[in-house]
CSV table of C-alpha atoms in Angstrom, one decimal:
chain,number,residue,atom,x,y,z
A,1,MET,CA,38.4,78.3,59.1
A,2,LYS,CA,35.2,79.5,60.2
A,3,THR,CA,33.9,80.5,56.5
A,4,LYS,CA,34.8,77.1,55.9
A,5,LEU,CA,32.2,75.4,58.4
A,6,THR,CA,29.8,77.8,57.5
A,7,LEU,CA,30.0,77.0,53.5
A,8,ALA,CA,30.3,73.3,55.0
A,9,LEU,CA,26.4,73.7,57.6
A,10,LEU,CA,25.0,75.1,54.3
A,11,LEU,CA,25.7,72.5,52.3
A,12,ILE,CA,24.4,69.8,54.5
A,13,THR,CA,21.4,71.5,54.9
A,14,GLY,CA,20.9,72.1,51.2
A,15,LEU,CA,21.6,68.8,50.9
A,16,SER,CA,18.9,67.6,53.7
A,17,PHE,CA,16.2,70.5,52.1
A,18,GLY,CA,17.1,68.5,48.9
A,19,GLN,CA,16.3,65.1,49.3
A,20,LYS,CA,13.8,63.9,46.9
A,21,LEU,CA,10.7,62.8,48.1
A,22,ARG,CA,9.9,58.8,47.8
A,23,ASP,CA,7.0,57.4,46.1
A,24,SER,CA,6.7,54.1,48.2
A,25,VAL,CA,8.4,53.0,51.6
A,26,TYR,CA,8.0,50.2,53.2
A,27,VAL,CA,7.7,49.8,57.1
A,28,LYS,CA,6.7,46.8,59.0
A,29,THR,CA,5.9,47.8,62.6
A,30,LYS,CA,5.0,44.9,65.3
A,31,ILE,CA,1.3,45.3,64.3
A,32,PHE,CA,1.0,46.8,60.9
A,33,GLU,CA,2.9,46.4,57.5
A,34,VAL,CA,2.5,49.8,55.5
A,35,VAL,CA,3.2,50.9,52.2
A,36,TYR,CA,3.9,55.0,52.5
A,37,SER,CA,4.0,58.2,49.9
A,38,GLU,CA,6.2,60.8,51.1
A,39,GLN,CA,5.0,62.2,47.9
A,40,LEU,CA,1.6,62.2,48.5
A,41,GLU,CA,2.2,62.1,52.5
A,42,GLN,CA,-0.3,59.4,52.7
A,43,PRO,CA,-0.5,55.8,53.3
A,44,LYS,CA,-0.8,53.6,49.6
A,45,TRP,CA,-1.7,50.4,51.8
A,46,LEU,CA,-1.7,49.2,54.9
A,47,LYS,CA,-2.0,45.3,56.6
A,48,TYR,CA,-3.0,43.9,59.7
A,49,GLU,CA,-4.4,41.0,61.8
A,50,SER,CA,-7.5,41.6,63.8
A,51,VAL,CA,-7.9,39.3,66.4
A,52,ASN,CA,-9.5,38.5,69.9
A,53,ARG,CA,-7.7,40.6,71.9
A,54,PRO,CA,-8.6,41.9,75.5
A,55,LYS,CA,-9.3,45.6,76.2
A,56,ASN,CA,-6.9,46.4,78.9
A,57,VAL,CA,-6.0,50.0,77.7
A,58,ASP,CA,-7.6,53.0,76.3
A,59,ARG,CA,-6.5,56.0,74.0
A,60,THR,CA,-6.9,59.0,76.7
A,61,GLY,CA,-4.4,61.6,76.3
A,62,LEU,CA,-3.1,59.8,72.8
A,63,ASP,CA,-2.5,62.0,69.8
A,64,PHE,CA,-0.3,61.5,66.4
A,65,TYR,CA,3.6,61.6,66.0
A,66,THR,CA,5.6,61.3,63.4
A,67,VAL,CA,8.2,59.1,62.5
A,68,PRO,CA,11.7,59.2,62.1
A,69,ASN,CA,13.4,59.2,58.5
A,70,VAL,CA,10.2,58.9,56.7
A,71,HIS,CA,8.6,62.1,55.5
A,72,THR,CA,4.7,62.3,56.4
A,73,SER,CA,1.7,64.0,57.0
A,74,ASP,CA,1.3,66.1,60.6
A,75,ALA,CA,-1.2,67.9,62.4
A,76,ALA,CA,-1.3,70.9,60.1
A,77,ASP,CA,-2.9,68.7,57.4
A,78,TYR,CA,-5.9,68.0,59.4
A,79,ALA,CA,-6.6,71.8,61.4
A,80,LYS,CA,-9.4,73.5,60.1
A,81,ASN,CA,-11.1,71.2,57.5
A,82,GLN,CA,-13.3,68.2,57.1
A,83,TYR,CA,-10.9,65.9,57.5
A,84,ASP,CA,-10.3,63.1,60.5
A,85,LYS,CA,-6.9,61.8,61.2
A,86,GLY,CA,-8.4,58.4,60.3
A,87,HIS,CA,-6.9,55.4,61.6
A,88,LEU,CA,-6.1,52.4,58.7
A,89,ALA,CA,-4.9,49.9,62.1
A,90,PRO,CA,-8.0,50.8,64.4
A,91,ALA,CA,-6.8,51.9,67.8
A,92,ALA,CA,-9.6,50.0,69.8
A,93,THR,CA,-8.4,46.2,67.7
A,94,PHE,CA,-4.7,46.8,69.8
A,95,ALA,CA,-6.1,47.6,73.1
A,96,ASP,CA,-4.6,44.7,74.6
A,97,SER,CA,-1.3,46.9,75.8
A,98,GLU,CA,-0.2,50.8,75.7
A,99,GLU,CA,2.5,49.6,74.0
A,100,ASN,CA,0.5,48.2,71.0
A,101,MET,CA,-2.2,51.3,71.4
A,102,LYS,CA,0.6,54.1,71.3
A,103,ALA,CA,1.6,52.4,67.4
A,104,THR,CA,-1.6,53.0,65.9
A,105,PHE,CA,-1.3,56.3,66.4
A,106,SER,CA,1.9,56.8,64.3
A,107,TYR,CA,1.4,59.0,61.0
A,108,LEU,CA,2.2,56.1,59.1
A,109,ASN,CA,-1.6,54.7,60.2
A,110,CYS,CA,-3.1,58.0,59.3
A,111,ALA,CA,-4.9,58.9,56.4
A,112,LEU,CA,-7.0,62.0,56.1
A,113,GLN,CA,-10.7,60.5,56.3
A,114,GLN,CA,-13.6,62.7,55.9
A,115,GLN,CA,-15.1,63.2,59.4
A,116,ASP,CA,-18.5,61.5,58.8
A,117,LEU,CA,-17.0,58.7,57.2
A,118,ASN,CA,-14.0,58.4,59.9
A,119,ARG,CA,-17.0,58.4,63.0
A,120,GLY,CA,-19.7,56.8,61.4
A,121,GLU,CA,-19.5,53.8,58.7
A,122,TRP,CA,-15.7,53.4,59.1
A,123,ARG,CA,-16.1,53.2,62.4
A,124,LEU,CA,-19.0,50.8,62.6
A,125,LEU,CA,-17.3,48.4,60.3
A,126,GLU,CA,-14.3,48.5,62.3
A,127,GLU,CA,-16.4,47.3,65.4
A,128,GLN,CA,-17.9,44.8,63.0
A,129,GLU,CA,-14.4,43.6,62.6
A,130,ARG,CA,-14.1,43.2,66.6
A,131,ALA,CA,-17.1,41.1,66.9
A,132,TRP,CA,-15.9,38.6,63.6
A,133,ASP,CA,-12.7,38.6,65.6
A,134,ASP,CA,-14.2,36.8,68.4
A,135,LYS,CA,-14.7,33.1,66.1
A,136,GLU,CA,-11.6,34.0,64.1
A,137,THR,CA,-8.7,35.7,63.0
A,138,LEU,CA,-9.0,37.8,60.5
A,139,LYS,CA,-6.3,39.6,57.8
A,140,VAL,CA,-6.7,42.9,56.5
A,141,LEU,CA,-5.8,44.9,53.6
A,142,VAL,CA,-6.7,48.9,53.8
A,143,LYS,CA,-5.7,50.1,50.3
A,144,LEU,CA,-5.9,53.8,49.6
A,145,LYS,CA,-7.0,55.3,46.1
A,146,TYR,CA,-6.0,59.2,44.8
A,147,GLY,CA,-7.1,60.7,41.6
A,148,THR,CA,-5.6,61.0,38.4
A,149,ILE,CA,-4.9,64.4,39.2
A,150,PRO,CA,-4.2,64.5,43.0
A,151,GLN,CA,-6.3,66.8,45.0
A,152,LYS,CA,-3.5,68.3,47.6
A,153,LEU,CA,-4.2,70.4,50.7
A,154,PRO,CA,-2.0,73.5,51.1
A,155,THR,CA,-0.5,72.3,53.8
A,156,GLY,CA,0.9,69.1,51.1
A,157,ALA,CA,-0.8,66.1,52.2
A,158,THR,CA,-3.0,64.7,49.6
A,159,ILE,CA,-6.9,63.8,49.4
A,160,PRO,CA,-7.9,60.4,49.3
A,161,VAL,CA,-10.7,59.5,47.0
A,162,GLU,CA,-11.8,56.0,48.0
A,163,PHE,CA,-10.5,53.5,51.1
A,164,GLN,CA,-10.8,49.8,50.6
A,165,LYS,CA,-11.0,47.4,53.4
A,166,HIS,CA,-10.3,43.8,52.2
A,167,ILE,CA,-10.8,41.5,54.9
A,168,TYR,CA,-9.9,37.8,54.8
A,169,PHE,CA,-11.6,35.3,56.9
A,170,ASP,CA,-9.4,32.8,58.6
A,171,LYS,CA,-11.2,29.8,58.8
A,172,GLN,CA,-13.9,30.6,56.1
A,173,LYS,CA,-11.0,31.2,53.5
A,174,LYS,CA,-13.0,33.9,52.1
A,175,TRP,CA,-12.6,37.7,51.5
A,176,GLN,CA,-14.9,40.3,52.3
A,177,CYS,CA,-14.2,43.6,50.5
A,178,TYR,CA,-16.0,47.3,51.3
A,179,PHE,CA,-15.3,50.0,49.4
A,180,PHE,CA,-16.1,53.7,50.6
A,181,ASN,CA,-15.8,57.0,48.7
A,182,ASN,CA,-14.3,59.4,50.8
A,183,ILE,CA,-17.5,61.8,51.4
A,184,LYS,CA,-19.9,62.1,54.1
A,185,PRO,CA,-21.7,58.2,54.0
A,186,THR,CA,-25.7,57.7,52.3
A,187,SER,CA,-26.0,54.1,53.6
A,188,GLY,CA,-25.1,51.8,56.2
A,189,TRP,CA,-21.3,49.7,56.0
A,190,GLU,CA,-23.4,46.7,54.3
A,191,THR,CA,-24.3,48.2,51.4
A,192,HIS,CA,-20.3,48.8,50.4
A,193,LEU,CA,-19.8,45.6,50.1
A,194,LYS,CA,-18.4,44.5,46.6
A,195,PRO,CA,-16.9,41.7,44.8
A,196,CYS,CA,-12.9,41.1,45.5
A,197,LYS,CA,-11.6,41.4,41.8
A,198,ILE,CA,-8.1,41.2,43.1
A,199,HIS,CA,-8.4,38.1,45.2
A,200,LYS,CA,-9.1,34.3,44.8
């Protein structure tokens, strides 16, 4: 009986470790929608709405967390390298409640973003969004691009080569799209505005 139980546990463990990583997993949360690649350990795209929310809480003490049933990146992927845990849906945009703020710290909402980009022009564009959403609701689509031969870290996560932010202005009925290579920026966020070829 003991031998059979041990064998059964080994088989279950083997199946668990042998599960195939998925190319695209769709997840909808209260504040964002995302398609996440378990194979890349990074998001493919993420959508959220930026509206004029009050600032009631801050991010003190919060850190990113993994989620059940989706194989994501984790803290090891961001250790001792030039990449930040870059928010796609910004924490400050969802500072109206502890629940919303904490939801932005899911690894589903996190990507390997070059530290100067994350702390510089990407952050400044996020601040501009919050100025724009004082006047109208914004629908934001963040898309991540990966190389033809994706570059993986030794820890397993894949490094994006480009971050795109497609912003729809609800009242004006127009799109503005910003394209950032995943490197240290050499010019302001305004210079990254390009035509939105996929939108009409």
